[in-house]
Every structure is written in structure tokens, then in C-alpha cells.
Tab-separated table of C-alpha atoms in Angstrom:
chain	number	residue	atom	x	y	z
A	1	UNK	CA	0.000	0.000	0.000
A	2	UNK	CA	2.834	2.394	0.900
A	3	UNK	CA	4.570	1.666	-2.412
A	4	UNK	CA	1.347	2.374	-4.332
A	5	UNK	CA	0.847	5.686	-2.498
A	6	UNK	CA	4.491	6.642	-3.120
A	7	UNK	CA	4.297	5.855	-6.844
A	8	UNK	CA	0.932	7.580	-7.310
A	9	UNK	CA	2.056	10.693	-5.405
A	10	UNK	CA	5.249	10.948	-7.422
A	11	UNK	CA	3.314	10.458	-10.653
A	12	UNK	CA	0.841	13.221	-9.797
A	13	UNK	CA	3.605	15.679	-8.883
A	14	UNK	CA	5.602	14.868	-12.027
A	15	UNK	CA	2.514	15.329	-14.197
A	16	UNK	CA	1.895	18.742	-12.628
A	17	UNK	CA	5.484	19.699	-13.379
A	18	UNK	CA	5.121	18.558	-16.980
A	19	UNK	CA	1.873	20.509	-17.296
A	20	UNK	CA	3.671	23.664	-16.156
A	21	UNK	CA	6.431	23.044	-18.726
A	22	UNK	CA	3.737	22.815	-21.420
A	23	UNK	CA	2.272	26.063	-20.111
A	24	UNK	CA	5.747	27.606	-20.251
A	25	UNK	CA	6.103	26.799	-23.958
A	26	UNK	CA	2.593	28.152	-24.586
A	27	UNK	CA	3.370	31.405	-22.728
A	28	UNK	CA	6.731	31.862	-24.456
A	29	UNK	CA	5.004	31.524	-27.831
A	30	UNK	CA	2.507	34.229	-26.818
A	31	UNK	CA	5.274	36.540	-25.611
A	32	UNK	CA	7.196	36.028	-28.843
A	33	UNK	CA	4.089	36.861	-30.864
A	34	UNK	CA	3.590	40.032	-28.820
A	35	UNK	CA	7.255	40.996	-29.272
A	36	UNK	CA	6.914	40.479	-33.029
A	37	UNK	CA	3.795	42.677	-33.130
A	38	UNK	CA	5.503	45.419	-31.113
A	39	UNK	CA	8.553	45.510	-33.382
A	40	UNK	CA	6.704	45.082	-36.682
A	41	UNK	CA	6.744	47.695	-39.433
A	42	UNK	CA	4.473	50.575	-38.328
A	43	UNK	CA	1.207	50.988	-40.200
A	44	UNK	CA	-1.663	53.434	-40.216
A	45	UNK	CA	-4.199	53.296	-37.417
A	46	UNK	CA	-7.142	51.047	-38.409
A	47	UNK	CA	-10.473	52.808	-38.803
A	48	UNK	CA	-12.106	50.549	-36.218
A	49	UNK	CA	-9.331	48.961	-34.140
A	50	UNK	CA	-10.256	45.941	-32.060
A	51	UNK	CA	-9.018	45.868	-28.423
A	52	UNK	CA	-7.997	42.233	-28.772
A	53	UNK	CA	-6.993	41.749	-32.411
A	54	UNK	CA	-5.114	45.066	-32.606
A	55	UNK	CA	-3.517	45.054	-29.157
A	56	UNK	CA	0.222	45.920	-29.481
A	57	UNK	CA	-0.216	46.820	-33.166
A	58	UNK	CA	2.745	48.893	-34.362
A	59	UNK	CA	1.441	52.185	-35.777
A	60	UNK	CA	2.556	55.562	-37.026
A	61	UNK	CA	0.565	58.779	-37.190
A	62	UNK	CA	0.973	62.475	-37.776
A	63	UNK	CA	-1.124	65.042	-36.000
A	64	UNK	CA	-1.430	67.626	-33.261
A	65	UNK	CA	-1.156	67.048	-29.525
A	66	UNK	CA	-3.770	69.048	-27.675
A	67	UNK	CA	-2.910	70.886	-24.461
A	68	UNK	CA	-5.263	69.148	-22.021
A	69	UNK	CA	-3.626	66.211	-20.303
A	70	UNK	CA	-4.004	63.824	-17.435
A	71	UNK	CA	-1.226	62.589	-15.200
A	72	UNK	CA	-1.255	58.868	-14.439
A	73	UNK	CA	0.816	57.956	-11.395
A	74	UNK	CA	3.748	55.721	-12.349
A	75	UNK	CA	7.305	54.870	-11.390
A	76	UNK	CA	10.482	53.802	-13.127
A	77	UNK	CA	13.302	51.659	-11.804
A	78	UNK	CA	16.341	53.696	-10.715
A	79	UNK	CA	14.388	56.915	-11.389
A	80	UNK	CA	11.508	56.912	-8.944
A	81	UNK	CA	7.996	58.268	-8.952
A	82	UNK	CA	6.481	60.282	-11.742
A	83	UNK	CA	3.570	60.421	-14.140
A	84	UNK	CA	2.576	59.156	-17.539
A	85	UNK	CA	1.251	62.089	-19.540
A	86	UNK	CA	-1.798	61.294	-21.680
A	87	UNK	CA	-3.316	63.864	-24.027
A	88	UNK	CA	-5.857	63.991	-26.847
A	89	UNK	CA	-4.268	63.606	-30.269
A	90	UNK	CA	-5.813	64.863	-33.511
A	91	UNK	CA	-4.799	62.800	-36.527
A	92	UNK	CA	-6.468	62.410	-39.920
A	93	UNK	CA	-9.674	63.993	-38.650
A	94	UNK	CA	-9.825	61.654	-35.659
A	95	UNK	CA	-9.403	62.481	-31.990
A	96	UNK	CA	-7.750	59.681	-30.051
A	97	UNK	CA	-5.551	59.270	-26.955
A	98	UNK	CA	-1.763	59.503	-26.832
A	99	UNK	CA	0.437	58.214	-24.005
A	100	UNK	CA	3.319	60.640	-24.472
A	101	UNK	CA	5.630	59.075	-21.891
A	102	UNK	CA	7.037	59.531	-18.404
A	103	UNK	CA	7.931	62.687	-16.530
A	104	UNK	CA	9.436	62.902	-13.041
A	105	UNK	CA	7.334	64.534	-10.354
A	106	UNK	CA	9.802	67.399	-9.937
A	107	UNK	CA	10.116	68.187	-13.651
A	108	UNK	CA	8.071	71.018	-15.192
A	109	UNK	CA	5.535	70.015	-17.837
A	110	UNK	CA	5.840	72.301	-20.837
A	111	UNK	CA	3.167	72.744	-23.473
A	112	UNK	CA	3.214	70.313	-26.414
A	113	UNK	CA	4.617	71.514	-29.764
A	114	UNK	CA	2.340	74.000	-31.541
A	115	UNK	CA	2.885	72.219	-34.840
A	116	UNK	CA	2.164	68.688	-36.118
A	117	UNK	CA	4.241	65.874	-34.654
A	118	UNK	CA	5.192	62.451	-35.984
A	119	UNK	CA	4.285	59.624	-33.596
A	120	UNK	CA	5.572	56.055	-33.621
A	121	UNK	CA	4.174	53.582	-31.130
A	122	UNK	CA	1.744	50.792	-30.423
A	123	UNK	CA	-1.976	50.542	-29.863
A	124	UNK	CA	-2.806	49.262	-26.428
A	125	UNK	CA	-5.704	48.864	-24.015
A	126	UNK	CA	-3.860	48.508	-20.691
A	127	UNK	CA	-5.421	46.615	-17.817
A	128	UNK	CA	-3.882	48.660	-15.028
A	129	UNK	CA	-6.853	48.817	-12.677
A	130	UNK	CA	-7.997	46.247	-10.149
A	131	UNK	CA	-10.420	46.224	-7.235
A	132	UNK	CA	-8.049	48.319	-5.121
A	133	UNK	CA	-7.359	51.078	-7.651
A	134	UNK	CA	-8.585	54.472	-6.353
A	135	UNK	CA	-10.846	56.701	-8.376
A	136	UNK	CA	-9.105	59.523	-10.272
A	137	UNK	CA	-8.283	62.621	-8.247
A	138	UNK	CA	-9.804	65.071	-10.720
A	139	UNK	CA	-9.137	68.066	-8.483
A	140	UNK	CA	-5.377	67.501	-8.697
A	141	UNK	CA	-5.506	65.861	-12.125
A	142	UNK	CA	-3.969	62.604	-10.894
A	143	UNK	CA	-5.139	59.231	-12.224
A	144	UNK	CA	-4.085	55.812	-11.012
A	145	UNK	CA	-4.767	53.656	-14.078
A	146	UNK	CA	-4.909	53.982	-17.848
A	147	UNK	CA	-8.465	52.813	-18.378
A	148	UNK	CA	-8.985	53.701	-22.036
A	149	UNK	CA	-12.764	53.875	-21.842
A	150	UNK	CA	-12.644	56.266	-18.854
A	151	UNK	CA	-9.967	58.436	-20.441
A	152	UNK	CA	-11.861	58.561	-23.730
A	153	UNK	CA	-14.997	59.659	-21.908
A	154	UNK	CA	-13.019	62.270	-19.952
A	155	UNK	CA	-11.530	63.787	-23.126
A	156	UNK	CA	-14.423	62.946	-25.468
A	157	UNK	CA	-12.191	60.940	-27.833
A	158	UNK	CA	-12.326	57.575	-29.530
A	159	UNK	CA	-11.408	54.727	-27.135
A	160	UNK	CA	-8.078	54.271	-28.898
A	161	UNK	CA	-4.705	54.764	-27.206
A	162	UNK	CA	-1.259	54.985	-28.793
A	163	UNK	CA	1.613	54.381	-26.415
A	164	UNK	CA	4.410	56.355	-28.025
A	165	UNK	CA	7.875	54.938	-28.584
A	166	UNK	CA	9.003	58.114	-30.329
A	167	UNK	CA	7.536	61.581	-30.857
A	168	UNK	CA	9.154	64.084	-33.214
A	169	UNK	CA	9.612	66.836	-32.222
A	170	UNK	CA	9.895	65.785	-28.587
A	171	UNK	CA	8.582	67.635	-25.550
A	172	UNK	CA	11.294	68.462	-22.980
A	173	UNK	CA	11.392	66.285	-19.841
A	174	UNK	CA	8.950	63.688	-21.229
A	175	UNK	CA	10.598	60.341	-22.019
A	176	UNK	CA	8.544	57.880	-24.092
A	177	UNK	CA	7.804	54.679	-22.217
A	178	UNK	CA	7.234	52.129	-25.017
A	179	UNK	CA	5.208	48.962	-24.764
A	180	UNK	CA	7.203	45.812	-23.982
A	181	UNK	CA	6.642	42.336	-22.552
A	182	UNK	CA	8.444	42.798	-19.235
A	183	UNK	CA	5.219	43.430	-17.351
A	184	UNK	CA	3.561	40.224	-18.548
A	185	UNK	CA	4.039	37.511	-15.902
A	186	UNK	CA	5.632	34.222	-16.913
A	187	UNK	CA	6.282	32.151	-13.787
A	188	UNK	CA	5.623	28.710	-15.237
A	189	UNK	CA	9.280	27.613	-15.075
A	190	UNK	CA	9.408	28.371	-11.340
A	191	UNK	CA	6.147	26.480	-10.855
A	192	UNK	CA	7.536	23.500	-12.782
A	193	UNK	CA	10.709	23.467	-10.669
A	194	UNK	CA	8.541	23.529	-7.537
A	195	UNK	CA	6.462	20.530	-8.631
A	196	UNK	CA	9.507	18.526	-9.758
A	197	UNK	CA	11.245	19.326	-6.459
A	198	UNK	CA	8.197	18.173	-4.525
A	199	UNK	CA	8.193	14.950	-6.575
A	200	UNK	CA	11.833	14.344	-5.629
A	201	UNK	CA	11.156	15.073	-1.950
A	202	UNK	CA	8.061	12.828	-1.979
A	203	UNK	CA	10.060	9.990	-3.538
A	204	UNK	CA	12.954	10.307	-1.072
A	205	UNK	CA	10.649	10.492	1.936
A	206	UNK	CA	8.651	7.489	0.702
A	207	UNK	CA	11.777	5.355	0.300
A	208	UNK	CA	13.067	6.551	3.669
A	209	UNK	CA	9.781	5.562	5.290
A	210	UNK	CA	9.871	2.149	3.614
A	211	UNK	CA	13.485	1.654	4.668
A	212	UNK	CA	12.768	2.546	8.302
A	213	UNK	CA	9.698	0.332	8.351
A	214	UNK	CA	11.703	-2.596	6.960
A	215	UNK	CA	14.496	-2.090	9.469
A	216	UNK	CA	12.024	-2.053	12.362
A	217	UNK	CA	10.399	-5.224	11.022
A	218	UNK	CA	13.812	-6.930	10.852
A	219	UNK	CA	14.560	-5.807	14.379
A	220	UNK	CA	11.417	-7.442	15.684
A	221	UNK	CA	12.290	-10.672	13.860
């Protein structure tokens, strides 16, 4: 009975580890596809972009950045706290949203260029908010998430957001914060190692238990 339990337990733990390895390959394929979409040749903004099919789509556009903006609280490693600056962007007769990049809290925000700019970036519908995200502080113009639908309603724009990788000419103190895959979790390898380690521990403990039981039985004989 002990041998059966030991074998079955080891088998279950090994199968869970293998399942996580399969999930790892699946996730790596998704991340590679996203990376390919981010770095693809920029194209014009679709007339009716889809939040799923066109997520991370590499785009280019020319237009005018309007002066209203919202500040979305953010932080950068080795830099500290700051804000993402999001403004309405007029391009080809459309009014959409533009994530212009990151500015430190102690840097002055100058007005955007008073002439057309060239924007390179990616379409995105970030999922920054969760159940603990505060409501925007409209009095101080501080937001805590880039909810495209809320921002579009606030600015009366289309629910379309470009996260800029480059804006020409640039606005002083604002550094573009391009889309990448670093924020997408991929912990399946660690999970697999955990399950395989548990399988090894289970096997060793089972054999140790059997060995001790056998030795005690011999002692009684």
C-alpha cells in the first residue's frame, strides 16, 4: 500500500510539473508573438481597431497634440515616482488618446509643440486597474490607471490609445515609455521546478519511510 501511495504521489507531482512546462512553452510563444507585433513595421491606425486583435499593433501617425492632459501615477526603476502624460491627439480627422511618456514629479511640464508631430508607437488597451485602484483625483488631475474607456470619456475621444515609442519633435522632460513584454508575468518555469522538487522530496521520503519500516520489522524478527 505504501509503495502504491508513493508511486501515485510521485506520478501526480511529475505530471503537474510537466503541465507547467507545457504552459511555459505556450506562454513563451505568446510573448514572442507580442514581441513580433511590437517591433513590426508601423502601419496606419485602423479605422475601427479591435481591443484584442489590434492590441500591441505597431502604428505611425501624424497630428497635433492638444494641451489638455491627465497625469497617471507611475514609477520607473532607478528613477523613482512620476507620471505618464496622456493627451488627446488629432490625426487624420480623428481624436484619439496619446500616451506621451514619463515625466518625473519634480520636472516642469511644458506645453506640447504648436505644430504637427510624428508619432511612432503601439496601440494598447492597458489593464492597469484592479479592485483596489482608487478613483481619479480630478481636483489635482492625478489618475491611477490607464483605463482607455474612462480616459476617452473624460476627453471625449475615440477609445483608442497609442503608447508612443518616439515623438518628433519631442517635448522636454517627457521620455517615451514604449510597450514591452516585461510586465507580462511568466512564472511557469518556477512552478515547474517547484512541482519537480516536490516529486523528488516525496520519492525520497517514501523510500526513507519504507526503509525505516523494513528495518524495524527486521529488528522485531
